[in-house]
mmCIF file with all atom_site columns, C-alpha atoms and ligand atoms in Angstrom:
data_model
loop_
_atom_site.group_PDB
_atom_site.id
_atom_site.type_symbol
_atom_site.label_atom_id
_atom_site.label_alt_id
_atom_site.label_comp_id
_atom_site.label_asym_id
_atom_site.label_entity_id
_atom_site.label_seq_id
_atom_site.pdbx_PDB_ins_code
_atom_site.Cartn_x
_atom_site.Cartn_y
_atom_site.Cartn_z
_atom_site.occupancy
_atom_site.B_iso_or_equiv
_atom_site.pdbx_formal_charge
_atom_site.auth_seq_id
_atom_site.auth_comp_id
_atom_site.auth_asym_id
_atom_site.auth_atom_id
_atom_site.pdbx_PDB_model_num
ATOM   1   C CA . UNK A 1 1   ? 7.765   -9.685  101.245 1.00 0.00 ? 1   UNK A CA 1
ATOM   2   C CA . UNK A 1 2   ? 4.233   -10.762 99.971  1.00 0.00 ? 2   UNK A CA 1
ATOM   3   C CA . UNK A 1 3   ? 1.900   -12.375 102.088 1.00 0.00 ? 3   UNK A CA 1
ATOM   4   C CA . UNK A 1 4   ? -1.439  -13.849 102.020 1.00 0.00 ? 4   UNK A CA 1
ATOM   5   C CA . UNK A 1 5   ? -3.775  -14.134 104.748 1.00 0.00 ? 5   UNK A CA 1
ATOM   6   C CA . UNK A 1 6   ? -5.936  -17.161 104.590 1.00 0.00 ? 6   UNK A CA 1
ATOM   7   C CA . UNK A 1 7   ? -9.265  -17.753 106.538 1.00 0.00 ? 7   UNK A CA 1
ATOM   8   C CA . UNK A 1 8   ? -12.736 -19.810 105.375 1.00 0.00 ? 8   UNK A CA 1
ATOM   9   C CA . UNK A 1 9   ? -15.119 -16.915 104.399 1.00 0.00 ? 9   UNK A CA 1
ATOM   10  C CA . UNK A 1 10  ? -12.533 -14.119 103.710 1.00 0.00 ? 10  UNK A CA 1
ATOM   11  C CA . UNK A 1 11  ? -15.137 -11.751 105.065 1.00 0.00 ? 11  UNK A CA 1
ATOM   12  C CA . UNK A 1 12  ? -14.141 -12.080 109.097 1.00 0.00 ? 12  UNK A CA 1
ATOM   13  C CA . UNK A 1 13  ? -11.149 -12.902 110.154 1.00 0.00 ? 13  UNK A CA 1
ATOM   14  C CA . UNK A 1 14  ? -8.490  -12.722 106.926 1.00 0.00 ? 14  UNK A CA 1
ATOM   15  C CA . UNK A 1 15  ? -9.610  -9.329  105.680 1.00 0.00 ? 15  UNK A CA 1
ATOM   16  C CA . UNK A 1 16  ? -8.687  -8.119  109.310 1.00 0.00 ? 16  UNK A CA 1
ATOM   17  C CA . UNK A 1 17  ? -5.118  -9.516  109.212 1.00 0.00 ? 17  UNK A CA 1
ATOM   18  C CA . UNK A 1 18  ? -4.618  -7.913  105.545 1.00 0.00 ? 18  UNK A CA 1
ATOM   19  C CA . UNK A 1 19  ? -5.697  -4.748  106.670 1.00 0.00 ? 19  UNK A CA 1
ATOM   20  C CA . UNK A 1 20  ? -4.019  -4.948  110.412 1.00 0.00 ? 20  UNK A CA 1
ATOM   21  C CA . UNK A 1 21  ? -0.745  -6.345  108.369 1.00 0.00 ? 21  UNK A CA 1
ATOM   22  C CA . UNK A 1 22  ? -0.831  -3.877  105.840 1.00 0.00 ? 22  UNK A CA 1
ATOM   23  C CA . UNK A 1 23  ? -1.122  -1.043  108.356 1.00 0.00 ? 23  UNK A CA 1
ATOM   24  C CA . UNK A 1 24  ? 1.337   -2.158  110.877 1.00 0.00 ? 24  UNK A CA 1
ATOM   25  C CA . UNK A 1 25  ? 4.111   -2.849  107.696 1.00 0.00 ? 25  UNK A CA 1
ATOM   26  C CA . UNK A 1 26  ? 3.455   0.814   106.730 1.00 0.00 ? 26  UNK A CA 1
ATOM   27  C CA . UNK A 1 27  ? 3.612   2.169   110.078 1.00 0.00 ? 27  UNK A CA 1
ATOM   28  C CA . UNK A 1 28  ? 6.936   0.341   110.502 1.00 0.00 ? 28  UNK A CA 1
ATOM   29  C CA . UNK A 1 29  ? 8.358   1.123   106.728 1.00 0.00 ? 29  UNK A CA 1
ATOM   30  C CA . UNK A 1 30  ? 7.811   -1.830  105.542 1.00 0.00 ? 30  UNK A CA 1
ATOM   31  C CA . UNK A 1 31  ? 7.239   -2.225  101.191 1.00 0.00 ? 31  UNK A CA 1
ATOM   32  C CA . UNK A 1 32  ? 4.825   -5.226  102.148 1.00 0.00 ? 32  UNK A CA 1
ATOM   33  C CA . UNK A 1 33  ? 2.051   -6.659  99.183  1.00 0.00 ? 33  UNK A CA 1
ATOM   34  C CA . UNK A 1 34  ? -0.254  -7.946  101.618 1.00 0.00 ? 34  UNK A CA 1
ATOM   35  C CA . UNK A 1 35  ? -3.454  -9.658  100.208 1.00 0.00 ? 35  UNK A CA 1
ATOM   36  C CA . UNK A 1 36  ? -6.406  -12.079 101.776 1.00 0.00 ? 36  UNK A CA 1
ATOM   37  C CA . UNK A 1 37  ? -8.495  -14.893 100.015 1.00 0.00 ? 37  UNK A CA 1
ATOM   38  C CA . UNK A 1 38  ? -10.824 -17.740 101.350 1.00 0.00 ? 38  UNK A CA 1
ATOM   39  C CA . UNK A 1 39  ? -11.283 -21.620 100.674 1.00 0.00 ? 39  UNK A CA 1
ATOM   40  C CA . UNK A 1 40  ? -14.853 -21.025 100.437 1.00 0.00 ? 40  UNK A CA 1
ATOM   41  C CA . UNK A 1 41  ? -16.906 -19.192 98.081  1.00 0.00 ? 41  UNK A CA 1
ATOM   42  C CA . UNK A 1 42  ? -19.893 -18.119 99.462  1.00 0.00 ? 42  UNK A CA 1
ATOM   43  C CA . UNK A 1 43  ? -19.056 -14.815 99.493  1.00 0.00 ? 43  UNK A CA 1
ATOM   44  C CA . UNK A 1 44  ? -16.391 -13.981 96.373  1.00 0.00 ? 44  UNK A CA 1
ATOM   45  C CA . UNK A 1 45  ? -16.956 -10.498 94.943  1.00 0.00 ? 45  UNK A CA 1
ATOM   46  C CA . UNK A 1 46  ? -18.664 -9.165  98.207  1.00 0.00 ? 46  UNK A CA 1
ATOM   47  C CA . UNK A 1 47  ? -17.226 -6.375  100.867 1.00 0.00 ? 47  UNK A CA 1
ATOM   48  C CA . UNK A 1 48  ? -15.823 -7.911  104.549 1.00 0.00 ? 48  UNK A CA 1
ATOM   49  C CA . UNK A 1 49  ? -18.563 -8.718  106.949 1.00 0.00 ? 49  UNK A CA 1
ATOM   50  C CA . UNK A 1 50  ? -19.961 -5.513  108.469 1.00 0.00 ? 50  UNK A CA 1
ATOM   51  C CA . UNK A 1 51  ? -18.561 -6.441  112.352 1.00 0.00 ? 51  UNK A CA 1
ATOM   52  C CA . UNK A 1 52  ? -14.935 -6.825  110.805 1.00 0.00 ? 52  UNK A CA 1
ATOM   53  C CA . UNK A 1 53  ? -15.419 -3.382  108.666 1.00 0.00 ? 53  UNK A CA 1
ATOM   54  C CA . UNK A 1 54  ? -16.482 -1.603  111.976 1.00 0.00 ? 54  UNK A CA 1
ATOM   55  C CA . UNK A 1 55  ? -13.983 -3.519  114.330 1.00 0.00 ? 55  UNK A CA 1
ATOM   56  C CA . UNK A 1 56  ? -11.404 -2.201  111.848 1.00 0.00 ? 56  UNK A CA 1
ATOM   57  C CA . UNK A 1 57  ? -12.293 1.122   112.040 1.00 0.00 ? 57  UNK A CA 1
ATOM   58  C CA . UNK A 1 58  ? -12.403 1.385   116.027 1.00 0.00 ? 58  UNK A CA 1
ATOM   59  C CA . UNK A 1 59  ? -8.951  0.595   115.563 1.00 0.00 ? 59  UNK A CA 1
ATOM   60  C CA . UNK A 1 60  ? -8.360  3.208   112.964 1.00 0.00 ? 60  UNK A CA 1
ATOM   61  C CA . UNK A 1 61  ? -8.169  1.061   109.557 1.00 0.00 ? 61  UNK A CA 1
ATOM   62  C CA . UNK A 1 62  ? -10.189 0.641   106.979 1.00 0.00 ? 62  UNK A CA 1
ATOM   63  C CA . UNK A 1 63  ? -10.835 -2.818  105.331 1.00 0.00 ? 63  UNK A CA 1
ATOM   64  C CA . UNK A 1 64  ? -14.327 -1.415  103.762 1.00 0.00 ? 64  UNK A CA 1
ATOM   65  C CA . UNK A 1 65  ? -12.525 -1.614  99.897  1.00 0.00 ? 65  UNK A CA 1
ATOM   66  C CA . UNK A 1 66  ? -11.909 -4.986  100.218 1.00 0.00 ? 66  UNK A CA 1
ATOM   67  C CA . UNK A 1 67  ? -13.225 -7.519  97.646  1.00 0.00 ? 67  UNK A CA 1
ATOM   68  C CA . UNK A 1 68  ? -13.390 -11.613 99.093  1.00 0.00 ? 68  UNK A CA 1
ATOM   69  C CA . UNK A 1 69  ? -11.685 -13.938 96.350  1.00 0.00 ? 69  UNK A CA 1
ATOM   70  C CA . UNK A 1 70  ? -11.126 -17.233 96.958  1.00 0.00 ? 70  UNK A CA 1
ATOM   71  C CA . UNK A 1 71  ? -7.508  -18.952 97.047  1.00 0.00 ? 71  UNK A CA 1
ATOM   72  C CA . UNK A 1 72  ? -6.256  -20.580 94.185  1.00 0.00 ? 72  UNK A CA 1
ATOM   73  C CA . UNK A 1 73  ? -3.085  -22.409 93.387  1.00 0.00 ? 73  UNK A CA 1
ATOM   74  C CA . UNK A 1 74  ? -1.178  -19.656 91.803  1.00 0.00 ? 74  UNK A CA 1
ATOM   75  C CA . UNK A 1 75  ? -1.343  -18.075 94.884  1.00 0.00 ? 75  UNK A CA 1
ATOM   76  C CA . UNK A 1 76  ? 1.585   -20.642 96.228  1.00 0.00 ? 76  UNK A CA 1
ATOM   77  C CA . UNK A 1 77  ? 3.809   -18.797 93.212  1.00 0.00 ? 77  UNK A CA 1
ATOM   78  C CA . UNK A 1 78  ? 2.709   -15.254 94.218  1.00 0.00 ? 78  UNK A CA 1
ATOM   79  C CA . UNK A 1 79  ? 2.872   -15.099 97.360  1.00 0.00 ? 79  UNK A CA 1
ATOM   80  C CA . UNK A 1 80  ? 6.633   -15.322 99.930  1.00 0.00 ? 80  UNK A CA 1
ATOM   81  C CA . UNK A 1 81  ? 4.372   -16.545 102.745 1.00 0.00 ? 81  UNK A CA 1
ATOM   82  C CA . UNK A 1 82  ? 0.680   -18.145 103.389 1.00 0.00 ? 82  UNK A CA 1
ATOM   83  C CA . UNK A 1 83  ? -0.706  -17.530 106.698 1.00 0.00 ? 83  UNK A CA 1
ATOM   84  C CA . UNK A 1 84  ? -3.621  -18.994 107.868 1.00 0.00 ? 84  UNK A CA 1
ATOM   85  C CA . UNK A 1 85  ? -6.493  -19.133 110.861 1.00 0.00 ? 85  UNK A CA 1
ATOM   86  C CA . UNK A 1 86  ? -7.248  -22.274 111.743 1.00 0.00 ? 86  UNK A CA 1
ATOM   87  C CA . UNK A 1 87  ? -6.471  -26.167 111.236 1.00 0.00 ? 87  UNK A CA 1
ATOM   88  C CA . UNK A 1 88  ? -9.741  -26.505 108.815 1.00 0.00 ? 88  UNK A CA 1
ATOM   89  C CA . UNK A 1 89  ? -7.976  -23.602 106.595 1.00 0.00 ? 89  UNK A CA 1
ATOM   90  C CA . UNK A 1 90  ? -4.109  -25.153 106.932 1.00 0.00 ? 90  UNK A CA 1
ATOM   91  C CA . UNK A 1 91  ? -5.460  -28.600 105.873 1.00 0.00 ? 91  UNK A CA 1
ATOM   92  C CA . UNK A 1 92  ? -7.687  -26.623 103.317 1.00 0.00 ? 92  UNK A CA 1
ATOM   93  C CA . UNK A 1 93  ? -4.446  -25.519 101.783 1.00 0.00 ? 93  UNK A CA 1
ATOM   94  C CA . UNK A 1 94  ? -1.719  -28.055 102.296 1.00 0.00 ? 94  UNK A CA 1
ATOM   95  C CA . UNK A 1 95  ? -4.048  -30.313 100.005 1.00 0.00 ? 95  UNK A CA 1
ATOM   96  C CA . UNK A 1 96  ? -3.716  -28.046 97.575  1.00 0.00 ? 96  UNK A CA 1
ATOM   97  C CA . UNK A 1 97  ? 0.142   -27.910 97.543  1.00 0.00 ? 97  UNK A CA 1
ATOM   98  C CA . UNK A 1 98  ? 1.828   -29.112 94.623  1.00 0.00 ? 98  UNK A CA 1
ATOM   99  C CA . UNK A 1 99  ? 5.281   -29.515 96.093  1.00 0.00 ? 99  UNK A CA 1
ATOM   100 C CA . UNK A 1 100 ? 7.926   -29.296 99.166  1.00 0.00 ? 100 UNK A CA 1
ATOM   101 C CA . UNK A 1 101 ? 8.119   -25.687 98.160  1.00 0.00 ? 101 UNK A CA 1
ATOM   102 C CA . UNK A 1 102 ? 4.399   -24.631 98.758  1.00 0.00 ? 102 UNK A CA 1
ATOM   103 C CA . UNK A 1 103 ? 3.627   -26.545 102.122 1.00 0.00 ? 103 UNK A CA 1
ATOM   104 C CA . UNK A 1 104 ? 6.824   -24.466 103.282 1.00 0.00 ? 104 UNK A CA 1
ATOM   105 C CA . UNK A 1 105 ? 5.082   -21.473 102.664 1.00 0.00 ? 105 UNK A CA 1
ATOM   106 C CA . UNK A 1 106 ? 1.911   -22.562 105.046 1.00 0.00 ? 106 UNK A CA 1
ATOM   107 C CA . UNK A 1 107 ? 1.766   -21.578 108.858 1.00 0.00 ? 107 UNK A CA 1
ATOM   108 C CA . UNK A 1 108 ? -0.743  -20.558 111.255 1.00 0.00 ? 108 UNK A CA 1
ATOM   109 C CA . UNK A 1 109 ? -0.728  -16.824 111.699 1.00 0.00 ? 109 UNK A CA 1
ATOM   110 C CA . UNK A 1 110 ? -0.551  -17.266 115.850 1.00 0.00 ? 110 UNK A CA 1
ATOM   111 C CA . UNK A 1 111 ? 2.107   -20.259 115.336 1.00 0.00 ? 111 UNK A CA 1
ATOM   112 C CA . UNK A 1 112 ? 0.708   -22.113 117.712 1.00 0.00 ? 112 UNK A CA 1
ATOM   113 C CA . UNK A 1 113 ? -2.561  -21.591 118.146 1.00 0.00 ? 113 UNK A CA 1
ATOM   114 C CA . UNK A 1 114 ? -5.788  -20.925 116.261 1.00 0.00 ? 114 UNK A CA 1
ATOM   115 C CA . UNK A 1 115 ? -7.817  -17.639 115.356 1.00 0.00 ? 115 UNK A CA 1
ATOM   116 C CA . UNK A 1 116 ? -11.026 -18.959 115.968 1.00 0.00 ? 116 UNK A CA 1
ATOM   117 C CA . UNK A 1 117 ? -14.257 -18.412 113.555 1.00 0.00 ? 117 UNK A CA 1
ATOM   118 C CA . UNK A 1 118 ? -16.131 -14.941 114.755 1.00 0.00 ? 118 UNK A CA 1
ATOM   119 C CA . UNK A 1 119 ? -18.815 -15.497 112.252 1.00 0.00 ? 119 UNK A CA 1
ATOM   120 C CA . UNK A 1 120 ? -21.719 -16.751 114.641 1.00 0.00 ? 120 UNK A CA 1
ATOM   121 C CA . UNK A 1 121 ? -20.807 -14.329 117.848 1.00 0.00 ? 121 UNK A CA 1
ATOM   122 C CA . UNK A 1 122 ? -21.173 -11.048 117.394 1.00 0.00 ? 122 UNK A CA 1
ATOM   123 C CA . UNK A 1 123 ? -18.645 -10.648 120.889 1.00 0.00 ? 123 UNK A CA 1
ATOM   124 C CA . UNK A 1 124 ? -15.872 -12.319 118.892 1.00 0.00 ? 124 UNK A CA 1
ATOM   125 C CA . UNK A 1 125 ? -15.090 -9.757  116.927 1.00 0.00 ? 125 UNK A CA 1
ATOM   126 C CA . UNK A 1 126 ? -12.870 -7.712  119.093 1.00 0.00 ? 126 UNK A CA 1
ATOM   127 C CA . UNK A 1 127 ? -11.248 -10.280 120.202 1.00 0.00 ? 127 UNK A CA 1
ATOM   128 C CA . UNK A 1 128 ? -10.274 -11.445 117.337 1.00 0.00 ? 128 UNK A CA 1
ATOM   129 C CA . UNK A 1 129 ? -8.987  -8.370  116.662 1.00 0.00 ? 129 UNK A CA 1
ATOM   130 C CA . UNK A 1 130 ? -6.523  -8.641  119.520 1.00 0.00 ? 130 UNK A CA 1
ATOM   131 C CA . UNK A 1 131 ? -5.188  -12.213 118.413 1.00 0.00 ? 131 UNK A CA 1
ATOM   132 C CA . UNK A 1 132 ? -4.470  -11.456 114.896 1.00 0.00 ? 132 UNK A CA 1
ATOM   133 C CA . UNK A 1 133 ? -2.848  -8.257  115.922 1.00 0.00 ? 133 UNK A CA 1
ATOM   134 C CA . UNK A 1 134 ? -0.582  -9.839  117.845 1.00 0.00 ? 134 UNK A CA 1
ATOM   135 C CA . UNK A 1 135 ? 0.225   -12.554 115.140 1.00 0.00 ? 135 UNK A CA 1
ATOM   136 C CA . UNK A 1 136 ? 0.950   -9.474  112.824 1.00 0.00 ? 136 UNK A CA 1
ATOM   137 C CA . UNK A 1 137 ? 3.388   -7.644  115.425 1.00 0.00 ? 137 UNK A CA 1
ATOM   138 C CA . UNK A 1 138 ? 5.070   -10.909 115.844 1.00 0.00 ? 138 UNK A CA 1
ATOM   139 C CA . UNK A 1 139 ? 5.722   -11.803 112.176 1.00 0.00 ? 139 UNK A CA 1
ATOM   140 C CA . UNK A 1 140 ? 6.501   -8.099  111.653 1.00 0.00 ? 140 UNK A CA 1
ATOM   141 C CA . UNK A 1 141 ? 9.124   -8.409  114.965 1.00 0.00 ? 141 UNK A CA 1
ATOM   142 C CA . UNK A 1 142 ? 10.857  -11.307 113.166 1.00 0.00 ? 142 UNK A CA 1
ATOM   143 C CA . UNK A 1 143 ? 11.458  -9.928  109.995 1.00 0.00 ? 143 UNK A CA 1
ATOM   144 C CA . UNK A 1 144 ? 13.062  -6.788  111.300 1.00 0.00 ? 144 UNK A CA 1
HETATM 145 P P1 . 4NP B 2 .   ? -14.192 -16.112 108.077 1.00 0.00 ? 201 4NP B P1 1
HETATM 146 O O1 . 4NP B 2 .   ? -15.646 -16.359 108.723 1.00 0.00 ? 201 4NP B O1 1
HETATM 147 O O2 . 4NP B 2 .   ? -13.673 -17.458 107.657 1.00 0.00 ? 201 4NP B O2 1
HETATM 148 O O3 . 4NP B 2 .   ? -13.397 -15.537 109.213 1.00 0.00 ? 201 4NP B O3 1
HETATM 149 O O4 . 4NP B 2 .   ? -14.396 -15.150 106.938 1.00 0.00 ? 201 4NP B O4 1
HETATM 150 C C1 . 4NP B 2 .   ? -16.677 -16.985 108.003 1.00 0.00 ? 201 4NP B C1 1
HETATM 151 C C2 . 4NP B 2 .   ? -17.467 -16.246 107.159 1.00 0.00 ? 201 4NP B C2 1
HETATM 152 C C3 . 4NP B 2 .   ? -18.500 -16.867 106.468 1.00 0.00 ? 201 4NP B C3 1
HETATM 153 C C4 . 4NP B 2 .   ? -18.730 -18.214 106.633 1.00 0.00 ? 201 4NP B C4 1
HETATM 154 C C5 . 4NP B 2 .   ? -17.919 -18.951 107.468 1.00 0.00 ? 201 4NP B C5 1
HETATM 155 C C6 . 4NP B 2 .   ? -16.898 -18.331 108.158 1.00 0.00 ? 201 4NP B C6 1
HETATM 156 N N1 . 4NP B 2 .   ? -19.786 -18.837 105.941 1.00 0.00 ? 201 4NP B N1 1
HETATM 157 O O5 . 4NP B 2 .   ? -20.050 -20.027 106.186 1.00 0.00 ? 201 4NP B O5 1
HETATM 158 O O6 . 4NP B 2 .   ? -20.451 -18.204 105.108 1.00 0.00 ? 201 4NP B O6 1
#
């Protein structure tokens, strides 16, 4: 299974779920490609945000490699499954679907319910954390 994690920056909150995803597939024996991107560029070719790098690494994973890219449309061709944070990043991406075939590919990493932006709170970061964790043990509980 490949699977991209979608946020606006891709320095917060999508470099967390690759490297929370990629760590929980592994720890579960899972052969996962699990990659991030953003629909903004402000930050392409930089490191994750310093709060996400050390949130990470309370938790025991390290994200610190990590280069932001932003999304692009051959990502709907790449990638099995697009998950995203929020409703700004879904719409971000549906509009960019070419076909039946892509939007199918789009969902909200908590299903339901949004990972909100950590970027101006400092306290957010943790949990954040916590919510994308969970949307990670929950996709990995339904594939296996
Ligand atoms: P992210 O957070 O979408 O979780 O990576 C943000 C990071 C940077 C900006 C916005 C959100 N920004 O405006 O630069």
């Amino acid at each position: 299974m490949k699977i991209l994690m979608v946020c606006l920056g891709n320095i917060c909150r999508s470099p967390l779920a690759e490297g929370i995803m990629q760590h929980l597939a592994k720890e579960n024996g899972l052969d996962w490609h699990i990659d991030s991107a953003g629909t903004g560029n402000w930050h392409i070719g930089e490191g994750p945000d310093r709060r996400s790098i050390r949130t990470a690494r309370e938790y025991g994973i390290d994200i610190s490699g990590q280069v932001c890219r932003l999304f692009k449309v051959s990502d709907f061709d790449d990638f099995d499954q697009i998950f995203v944070m929020d409703g700004n990043n879904f719409g971000d991406i549906l509009a960019l679907a070419r076909n039946e075939e892509d939007t199918k590919k789009v969902k909200l990493l908590l299903g339901d319910k949004i990972v909100p932006d950590p970027y101006h709170d400092d306290t957010e970061f943790e949990p954040v954390f916590k919510l994308i964790e969970a949307g990670c043990r929950e996709i990995i509980k339904q594939h296996s």
